[in-house]
Short mmCIF file of C-alpha atoms and ligand atoms in Angstrom, two decimals:
data_model
loop_
_atom_site.label_atom_id
_atom_site.label_comp_id
_atom_site.label_asym_id
_atom_site.label_seq_id
_atom_site.Cartn_x
_atom_site.Cartn_y
_atom_site.Cartn_z
CA UNK A 229 0.06 -0.08 -0.18
CA UNK A 230 1.56 3.09 -1.26
CA UNK A 231 0.34 6.14 0.92
CA UNK A 232 0.19 9.66 -0.51
CA UNK A 233 -0.07 12.44 1.74
CA UNK A 234 1.39 14.94 -0.01
CA UNK A 235 -1.86 17.02 -1.69
CA UNK A 236 -0.34 20.37 -0.85
CA UNK A 237 3.25 19.57 -3.39
CA UNK A 238 0.64 18.32 -5.76
CA UNK A 239 -2.19 16.53 -6.58
CA UNK A 240 -2.72 13.16 -8.85
CA UNK A 241 -5.24 14.15 -12.00
CA UNK A 242 -9.40 13.38 -11.22
CA UNK A 243 -10.55 10.84 -13.66
CA UNK A 244 -12.20 13.88 -15.66
CA UNK A 245 -9.11 15.63 -16.08
CA UNK A 246 -7.51 13.03 -17.42
CA UNK A 247 -10.13 12.18 -20.22
CA UNK A 248 -10.54 16.23 -20.76
CA UNK A 249 -6.39 16.56 -21.58
CA UNK A 250 -6.91 13.09 -23.83
CA UNK A 251 -9.57 14.16 -25.74
CA UNK A 252 -8.40 17.41 -26.08
CA UNK A 253 -4.30 16.63 -27.02
CA UNK A 254 -6.31 13.92 -29.54
CA UNK A 255 -9.26 16.25 -31.12
CA UNK A 256 -8.64 19.62 -30.95
CA UNK A 257 -5.15 20.11 -32.05
CA UNK A 258 -5.46 23.50 -34.07
CA UNK A 259 -4.07 26.63 -33.05
CA UNK A 260 -7.23 28.34 -30.61
CA UNK A 261 -5.90 31.80 -32.41
CA UNK A 262 -7.02 30.24 -35.67
CA UNK A 263 -10.10 31.19 -37.91
CA UNK A 264 -10.89 27.55 -39.82
CA UNK A 265 -13.50 25.32 -37.40
CA UNK A 266 -10.12 23.27 -36.20
CA UNK A 267 -8.72 26.38 -34.47
CA UNK A 268 -12.43 27.85 -33.41
CA UNK A 269 -13.11 24.49 -31.98
CA UNK A 270 -9.83 24.59 -29.48
CA UNK A 271 -10.78 27.73 -28.86
CA UNK A 272 -14.32 26.53 -27.78
CA UNK A 273 -12.40 24.35 -25.12
CA UNK A 274 -10.86 27.49 -23.52
CA UNK A 275 -14.11 29.28 -23.21
CA UNK A 276 -15.80 26.14 -21.86
CA UNK A 277 -12.71 26.27 -19.07
CA UNK A 278 -12.69 29.92 -19.05
CA UNK A 279 -15.91 29.79 -17.41
CA UNK A 280 -15.43 26.36 -15.48
CA UNK A 281 -12.26 28.54 -13.49
CA UNK A 282 -15.14 32.14 -13.16
CA UNK A 283 -17.45 29.72 -11.72
CA UNK A 284 -14.37 27.98 -8.84
CA UNK A 285 -13.46 31.05 -7.69
CA UNK A 286 -16.26 33.74 -8.77
CA UNK A 287 -15.34 36.38 -11.37
CA UNK A 288 -16.63 36.73 -14.68
CA UNK A 289 -14.77 34.21 -17.12
CA UNK A 290 -13.77 37.93 -19.17
CA UNK A 291 -11.31 38.00 -16.13
CA UNK A 292 -9.48 35.10 -16.29
CA UNK A 293 -6.56 34.76 -18.33
CA UNK A 294 -4.71 31.36 -18.13
CA UNK A 295 -0.83 31.47 -17.82
CA UNK A 296 1.53 28.01 -17.26
CA UNK A 297 0.65 27.87 -13.38
CA UNK A 298 0.85 29.12 -9.88
CA UNK A 299 4.13 30.79 -10.64
CA UNK A 300 4.12 32.07 -13.44
CA UNK A 301 0.22 33.91 -12.36
CA UNK A 302 2.22 35.61 -9.12
CA UNK A 303 5.06 36.98 -11.70
CA UNK A 304 2.68 38.26 -13.48
CA UNK A 305 0.12 39.39 -11.09
CA UNK A 306 3.20 41.14 -9.11
CA UNK A 307 5.49 42.53 -12.05
CA UNK A 308 2.53 43.70 -14.05
CA UNK A 309 0.74 45.51 -11.07
CA UNK A 310 4.33 47.58 -10.75
CA UNK A 311 5.48 48.25 -14.14
CA UNK A 312 2.02 49.51 -14.64
CA UNK A 313 1.81 52.03 -11.42
CA UNK A 314 5.26 53.15 -12.55
CA UNK A 315 4.61 56.18 -13.95
CA UNK A 316 2.28 56.70 -11.12
CA UNK A 317 5.08 57.36 -8.70
CA UNK A 318 4.08 54.50 -6.14
CA UNK A 319 7.14 52.31 -5.66
CA UNK A 320 6.08 50.37 -3.19
CA UNK A 321 4.99 46.78 -2.37
CA UNK A 322 4.23 45.28 0.90
CA UNK A 323 3.84 41.00 1.57
CA UNK A 324 4.05 38.70 3.92
CA UNK A 325 7.32 36.69 5.53
CA UNK A 326 4.73 33.05 4.51
CA UNK A 327 4.30 33.72 1.26
CA UNK A 328 5.60 31.23 -1.78
CA UNK A 329 9.00 31.39 -3.39
CA UNK A 330 6.88 32.87 -6.26
CA UNK A 331 6.01 36.04 -4.61
CA UNK A 332 9.01 36.58 -2.11
CA UNK A 333 11.36 36.03 -4.60
CA UNK A 334 9.75 38.01 -7.21
CA UNK A 335 9.10 41.35 -4.99
CA UNK A 336 12.96 40.61 -3.74
CA UNK A 337 13.61 40.65 -7.43
CA UNK A 338 11.53 44.22 -7.75
CA UNK A 339 13.31 45.00 -4.02
CA UNK A 340 16.95 44.89 -6.33
CA UNK A 341 14.76 47.63 -9.19
CA UNK A 342 14.94 49.96 -6.23
CA UNK A 343 11.27 49.17 -5.71
CA UNK A 344 11.07 50.17 -1.49
CA UNK A 345 9.13 46.60 -0.47
CA UNK A 346 7.71 45.36 2.99
CA UNK A 347 7.52 42.38 4.50
CA UNK A 348 4.84 41.86 7.50
CA UNK A 349 5.32 39.66 10.19
CA UNK A 350 3.16 36.56 10.94
CA UNK A 351 2.40 35.37 15.39
CA UNK A 352 2.85 31.61 15.87
CA UNK A 353 -0.48 31.40 14.92
CA UNK A 354 0.47 31.77 11.12
CA UNK A 355 -2.18 34.76 10.36
CA UNK A 356 -1.19 37.70 9.60
CA UNK A 357 -3.01 40.58 11.13
CA UNK A 358 -4.60 43.24 9.16
CA UNK A 359 -3.11 45.73 11.65
CA UNK A 360 0.09 44.98 10.66
CA UNK A 361 -0.86 46.31 7.10
CA UNK A 362 -1.91 49.44 8.83
CA UNK A 363 0.55 50.29 10.14
CA UNK A 364 3.23 50.27 7.08
CA UNK A 365 0.39 51.25 4.04
CA UNK A 366 1.01 54.76 2.42
CA UNK A 367 0.21 56.41 -0.37
CA UNK A 368 2.42 55.83 -2.00
CA UNK A 369 2.20 51.76 -1.93
CA UNK A 370 1.53 50.29 -5.59
CA UNK A 371 0.03 46.63 -4.61
CA UNK A 372 -0.25 44.57 -1.06
CA UNK A 373 0.20 40.43 -1.93
CA UNK A 374 -1.14 38.31 1.15
CA UNK A 375 -1.45 34.36 -0.19
CA UNK A 376 -4.83 32.82 0.42
CA UNK A 377 -3.71 30.03 2.32
CA UNK A 378 -0.61 28.92 3.34
CA UNK A 379 1.12 26.18 1.56
CA UNK A 380 3.19 24.62 4.21
CA UNK A 381 1.34 24.83 7.34
CA UNK A 382 -3.04 25.87 5.51
CA UNK A 383 -3.69 28.85 7.67
CA UNK A 384 -6.36 31.30 5.76
CA UNK A 385 -5.26 35.11 5.54
CA UNK A 386 -7.60 37.95 6.20
CA UNK A 387 -7.74 38.37 2.84
CA UNK A 388 -11.22 40.77 2.44
CA UNK A 389 -9.99 42.97 5.84
CA UNK A 390 -6.46 43.41 3.99
CA UNK A 391 -8.05 44.25 1.53
CA UNK A 392 -10.40 46.76 2.44
CA UNK A 393 -7.20 48.51 3.80
CA UNK A 394 -5.99 48.38 0.59
CA UNK A 395 -8.65 50.15 -1.45
CA UNK A 396 -8.37 52.63 1.57
CA UNK A 397 -4.85 53.84 0.37
CA UNK A 398 -6.10 53.09 -3.65
CA UNK A 399 -3.27 49.93 -4.09
CA UNK A 400 -4.20 47.15 -5.42
CA UNK A 401 -4.68 43.75 -3.50
CA UNK A 402 -2.99 40.61 -5.18
CA UNK A 403 -3.99 36.75 -3.64
CA UNK A 404 -2.21 34.45 -4.24
CA UNK A 405 -5.05 31.77 -4.04
CA UNK A 406 -2.86 27.97 -5.09
CA UNK A 407 -3.53 26.52 -1.69
CA UNK A 408 -7.29 27.71 -1.44
CA UNK A 409 -8.81 27.15 -4.51
CA UNK A 410 -10.92 24.10 -4.74
CA UNK A 411 -10.35 23.53 -0.76
CA UNK A 412 -12.22 26.22 0.36
CA UNK A 413 -14.80 28.07 -1.19
CA UNK A 414 -13.53 31.12 -2.82
CA UNK A 415 -15.35 34.29 -4.40
CA UNK A 416 -12.83 36.70 -5.65
CA UNK A 417 -15.55 39.48 -4.88
CA UNK A 418 -16.58 39.26 -1.44
CA UNK A 419 -12.88 38.92 -0.85
CA UNK A 420 -12.09 42.34 -2.15
CA UNK A 421 -9.03 41.79 -4.48
CA UNK A 422 -7.45 43.23 -8.15
CA UNK A 423 -5.31 40.27 -8.63
CA UNK A 424 -6.54 36.01 -7.50
CA UNK A 425 -3.84 33.58 -8.90
CA UNK A 426 -4.25 29.95 -8.94
CA UNK A 427 -2.47 26.94 -10.27
CA UNK A 428 -4.70 23.67 -11.74
CA UNK A 429 -1.71 21.16 -10.65
CA UNK A 430 -2.81 22.13 -6.58
CA UNK A 431 -6.95 20.74 -7.32
CA UNK A 432 -6.54 18.06 -9.23
CA UNK A 433 -5.87 19.18 -12.85
CA UNK A 434 -2.37 19.01 -15.07
CA UNK A 435 0.96 20.96 -13.98
CA UNK A 436 1.56 23.99 -16.18
CA UNK A 437 -1.32 24.90 -16.04
CA UNK A 438 -3.25 28.35 -14.15
CA UNK A 439 -4.62 31.57 -14.10
CA UNK A 440 -4.75 34.96 -13.02
CA UNK A 441 -8.34 36.54 -12.11
CA UNK A 442 -7.63 40.01 -13.28
CA UNK A 443 -10.70 42.06 -12.08
CA UNK A 444 -12.37 44.15 -15.01
CA UNK A 445 -10.60 47.60 -14.78
CA UNK A 446 -6.94 46.79 -12.78
CA UNK A 447 -4.35 48.26 -14.34
CA UNK A 448 -1.74 45.62 -15.31
CA UNK A 449 1.44 45.40 -18.03
CA UNK A 450 1.89 42.00 -19.50
CA UNK A 451 4.85 40.87 -19.24
CA UNK A 452 5.33 38.20 -21.77
CA UNK A 453 5.59 40.10 -25.05
CA UNK A 454 3.98 38.35 -28.26
CA UNK A 455 0.87 38.00 -30.32
CA UNK A 456 -2.30 39.29 -29.19
CA UNK A 457 -3.25 35.49 -27.23
CA UNK A 458 -5.49 35.68 -24.06
CA UNK A 459 -6.78 39.58 -24.97
CA UNK A 460 -3.83 41.11 -25.09
CA UNK A 461 -2.67 40.19 -21.91
CA UNK A 462 -0.40 37.25 -22.25
CA UNK A 463 1.47 36.25 -25.57
CA UNK A 464 1.55 32.47 -26.43
CA UNK A 465 -0.27 29.78 -28.36
CA UNK A 466 -2.68 28.41 -25.32
CA UNK A 467 -1.95 25.14 -23.94
CA UNK A 468 -5.61 23.75 -25.11
CA UNK A 469 -5.77 20.69 -23.27
CA UNK A 470 -3.45 20.98 -19.88
CA UNK A 471 -6.36 24.13 -19.86
CA UNK A 472 -9.43 21.25 -21.19
CA UNK A 473 -7.82 19.31 -18.09
CA UNK A 474 -7.97 22.49 -15.55
CA UNK A 475 -11.68 22.67 -16.64
CA UNK A 476 -12.49 19.12 -16.10
CA UNK A 477 -10.99 19.74 -12.12
CA UNK A 478 -12.50 23.39 -11.41
CA UNK A 479 -15.78 21.46 -12.57
CA UNK A 480 -15.61 18.51 -10.36
CA UNK A 481 -13.65 20.84 -7.35
CA UNK A 482 -17.08 22.94 -7.53
CA UNK A 483 -19.47 20.26 -7.86
CA UNK A 484 -17.83 18.69 -5.20
CA UNK A 485 -16.53 21.32 -2.94
CA UNK A 486 -19.02 21.21 0.09
CA UNK A 487 -18.88 17.44 0.16
CA UNK A 488 -15.53 17.00 -0.01
CA UNK A 489 -13.82 19.72 1.95
CA UNK A 490 -15.97 18.27 4.82
CA UNK A 491 -14.64 14.11 3.79
CA UNK A 492 -10.96 15.47 3.84
CA UNK A 493 -11.11 17.63 7.21
CA UNK A 494 -12.60 14.86 8.75
CA UNK A 495 -9.86 12.57 8.30
CA UNK A 496 -7.04 15.21 8.71
CA UNK A 497 -8.31 15.51 12.27
CA UNK A 498 -8.37 11.92 12.59
CA UNK A 499 -4.82 11.68 11.68
CA UNK A 500 -3.98 15.37 14.00
CA UNK A 501 -5.86 13.83 16.29
CA UNK A 502 -3.94 10.42 16.29
CA UNK A 503 -0.46 11.12 15.73
CA UNK A 504 -1.03 13.69 18.25
CA UNK A 505 -2.21 11.19 20.95
CA UNK A 506 0.19 8.41 19.77
CA UNK A 507 2.94 10.34 20.16
CA UNK A 508 4.97 11.89 23.21
CA UNK A 509 6.46 15.12 22.23
CA UNK A 510 4.29 17.01 19.54
CA UNK A 511 2.61 19.97 19.06
CA UNK A 512 0.44 21.29 15.97
CA UNK A 513 2.17 24.25 14.19
CA UNK A 514 -0.41 27.38 13.36
CA UNK A 515 -3.65 28.31 14.38
CA UNK A 516 -6.32 24.92 14.13
CA UNK A 517 -9.54 27.24 14.10
CA UNK A 518 -7.97 28.98 10.50
CA UNK A 519 -6.57 26.60 8.20
CA UNK A 520 -7.73 24.30 4.67
CA UNK A 521 -9.50 21.28 5.45
CA UNK A 522 -7.06 19.13 3.77
CA UNK A 523 -3.58 20.61 5.77
CA UNK A 524 -1.82 19.42 9.46
CA UNK A 525 2.18 20.62 10.17
CA UNK A 526 3.51 18.13 12.94
CA UNK A 527 6.99 19.31 14.86
CA UNK A 528 8.65 15.96 16.69
CA UNK A 529 10.68 16.73 19.68
CA UNK A 530 14.01 15.18 18.69
CA UNK A 531 13.50 14.22 15.95
CA UNK A 532 14.96 15.33 12.38
CA UNK A 533 11.96 15.75 10.41
CA UNK A 534 13.92 14.43 6.90
CA UNK A 535 14.78 10.98 8.69
CA UNK A 536 11.46 11.14 9.64
CA UNK A 537 10.38 11.58 5.98
CA UNK A 538 13.02 9.15 4.92
CA UNK A 539 11.82 6.44 7.22
CA UNK A 540 8.47 6.86 6.23
CA UNK A 541 8.72 6.43 2.92
CA UNK A 542 10.30 3.11 3.26
CA UNK A 543 7.21 1.64 4.38
CA UNK A 544 5.50 3.95 1.99
CA UNK A 545 4.25 7.59 3.00
CA UNK A 546 4.59 10.18 1.49
CA UNK A 547 4.52 13.42 3.29
CA UNK A 548 6.40 16.75 2.96
CA UNK A 549 8.70 18.92 6.16
CA UNK A 550 6.89 21.88 3.48
CA UNK A 551 7.48 23.95 0.60
CA UNK A 552 8.46 20.82 -2.18
CA UNK A 553 11.21 23.22 -2.96
CA UNK A 554 12.86 23.28 0.21
CA UNK A 555 12.47 19.24 -0.13
CA UNK A 556 15.87 17.28 -0.68
CA UNK A 557 17.68 20.23 1.54
CA UNK A 558 18.21 20.30 5.61
CA UNK A 559 16.75 24.41 5.00
CA UNK A 560 14.43 25.19 7.51
CA UNK A 561 11.18 26.08 6.66
CA UNK A 562 10.64 30.34 5.91
CA UNK A 563 7.45 29.99 7.44
CA UNK A 564 8.42 28.45 11.07
CA UNK A 565 10.53 30.81 11.23
CA UNK A 566 8.70 33.26 10.54
CA UNK A 567 6.66 32.58 12.65
CA UNK A 568 8.90 32.78 15.15
CA UNK A 569 9.43 28.96 16.53
CA UNK A 570 13.30 28.09 17.13
CA UNK A 571 15.67 26.78 14.45
CA UNK A 572 14.81 23.15 16.09
CA UNK A 573 11.03 23.20 15.49
CA UNK A 574 12.07 24.51 12.17
CA UNK A 575 13.04 21.40 11.13
CA UNK A 576 11.69 18.70 12.52
CA UNK A 577 8.40 19.39 11.81
CA UNK A 578 6.26 17.42 9.25
CA UNK A 579 3.40 18.28 6.32
CA UNK A 580 0.81 16.24 5.94
CA UNK A 581 -1.91 16.96 3.27
CA UNK A 582 -4.32 14.99 1.90
CA UNK A 583 -6.28 15.19 -1.24
CA UNK A 584 -9.27 13.21 -3.39
CA UNK A 585 -8.25 9.81 -2.77
CA UNK A 586 -6.90 9.96 0.68
CA UNK A 587 -9.06 6.99 2.47
CA UNK A 588 -9.62 6.32 6.12
CA UNK A 589 -7.40 2.77 5.98
CA UNK A 590 -4.52 5.06 4.73
CA UNK A 591 -4.74 7.52 8.12
CA UNK A 592 -5.51 4.43 10.08
CA UNK A 593 -2.15 3.30 8.76
CA UNK A 594 -0.49 6.03 9.05
CA UNK A 595 -1.27 6.60 12.50
CA UNK A 596 -0.45 3.44 13.10
CA UNK A 597 2.90 3.28 11.75
CA UNK A 598 4.18 6.84 12.79
CA UNK A 599 4.85 6.60 17.04
CA UNK A 600 7.14 3.58 16.16
CA UNK A 601 9.04 4.94 13.40
CA UNK A 602 9.72 7.64 16.07
CA UNK A 603 10.74 6.25 18.84
CA UNK A 604 13.12 4.43 17.27
CA UNK A 605 14.66 7.53 15.78
CA UNK A 606 14.42 9.06 18.58
CA UNK A 607 16.33 6.05 20.11
CA UNK A 608 19.25 6.21 17.53
CA UNK A 609 19.64 9.94 18.22
CA UNK A 610 20.16 9.91 21.77
CA UNK A 611 22.34 6.63 21.36
CA UNK A 612 24.21 8.74 19.20
CA UNK A 613 24.82 10.84 22.13
CA UNK A 614 23.23 13.58 20.09
CA UNK A 615 21.73 16.56 21.66
CA UNK A 616 18.45 15.81 23.35
CA UNK A 617 16.73 18.88 22.00
CA UNK A 618 12.65 19.87 22.57
C1 PLP B 828 1.30 28.67 -2.91
C2 PLP B 828 1.79 28.38 -3.70
N1 PLP B 828 2.06 29.03 -4.86
C3 PLP B 828 2.31 29.25 -6.09
C4 PLP B 828 2.97 27.94 -6.10
C5 PLP B 828 3.79 27.65 -7.12
O1 PLP B 828 2.44 26.84 -8.27
P1 PLP B 828 3.12 26.33 -9.96
O2 PLP B 828 3.74 24.73 -8.95
O3 PLP B 828 1.94 26.35 -10.62
O4 PLP B 828 3.85 27.21 -10.42
C6 PLP B 828 2.65 27.01 -5.25
C7 PLP B 828 3.19 25.43 -5.68
O5 PLP B 828 3.84 25.25 -4.48
C8 PLP B 828 2.02 27.59 -3.68
O6 PLP B 828 1.76 26.51 -2.84
#
């Protein structure tokens, strides 16, 4: 039995998404910009997917621009807003310490080009306070970028409150919704954002497809130059099969959201309480009451998370130490560090993220396996005389 509890890194494709990708690959090879029937059939598939993405997040289809994934959507939102607002002399960007690298490194790149940047802190809840935003925002702020749900600990940020503050100061509000879309209900209008990023492979669609929702009337410069695709917003021939797969995954997510989020939350809660009850010296990282339903991040005293991850993999169980980018290295999580945890806690925490194909049986197996592995690793550490940190 192989168990995949790493849905925040990526998800397996939903059968509907596989069918849509397969059918479009086989039947819809036309260029969606072509005038002939082959092209128009491909364009119809894009339009269908555009409506499905709009329905997933509560937007209008004409506000949805397809991209090559979450990273591109984040780059487009931040760089596009910065470039569009440069002539207004607004030269200040605000983001948070717990963003994904797609946002953090884009903001850092703009800082090197002369933009003033402010990184908002978080406390141990893993939730950014709107008060912190109010303290630093000015009339020179061009853009505020705050993720909707965190990829490592799952916490949901108070986007609506922060968007209201951004609006008061005339700044644009972007939210990276890569980890929220498809997991919880998203309504871009009630969130009050101007820009919202999503990525298909986080909600059972294919990799390399994503979208940026751009509120009608938002000043945003295209960052990729070329043809007039996507109504001049994003040049490049659209990847019709991947986008069709994303559309199918979005329709499925909308149809099953309430049922699935309750089912997955129950599995996650059972997993979390089962592990915490069976293993002494554990703690859940981040606020438990404001999280996406599929994620738990647990620290294990006196255990190197990487060693536990490898031991679990040998048992056929796939989990993560946090962001996929940091796996394979011993770099402590920037999210847990930003939350103020000491070095050992940033290195002894594991993320378990569940999803569409997760079952009770899998949860029970993980609860049964983890205590023995932790005890064994702790024993090894103690015998080798390493510091027994807690
Ligand atoms: C919060 C968040 N933003 C952005 C990304 C990047 O998305 P993609 O892998 O589609 O480029 C990820 C993926 O891990 C993510 O979790």
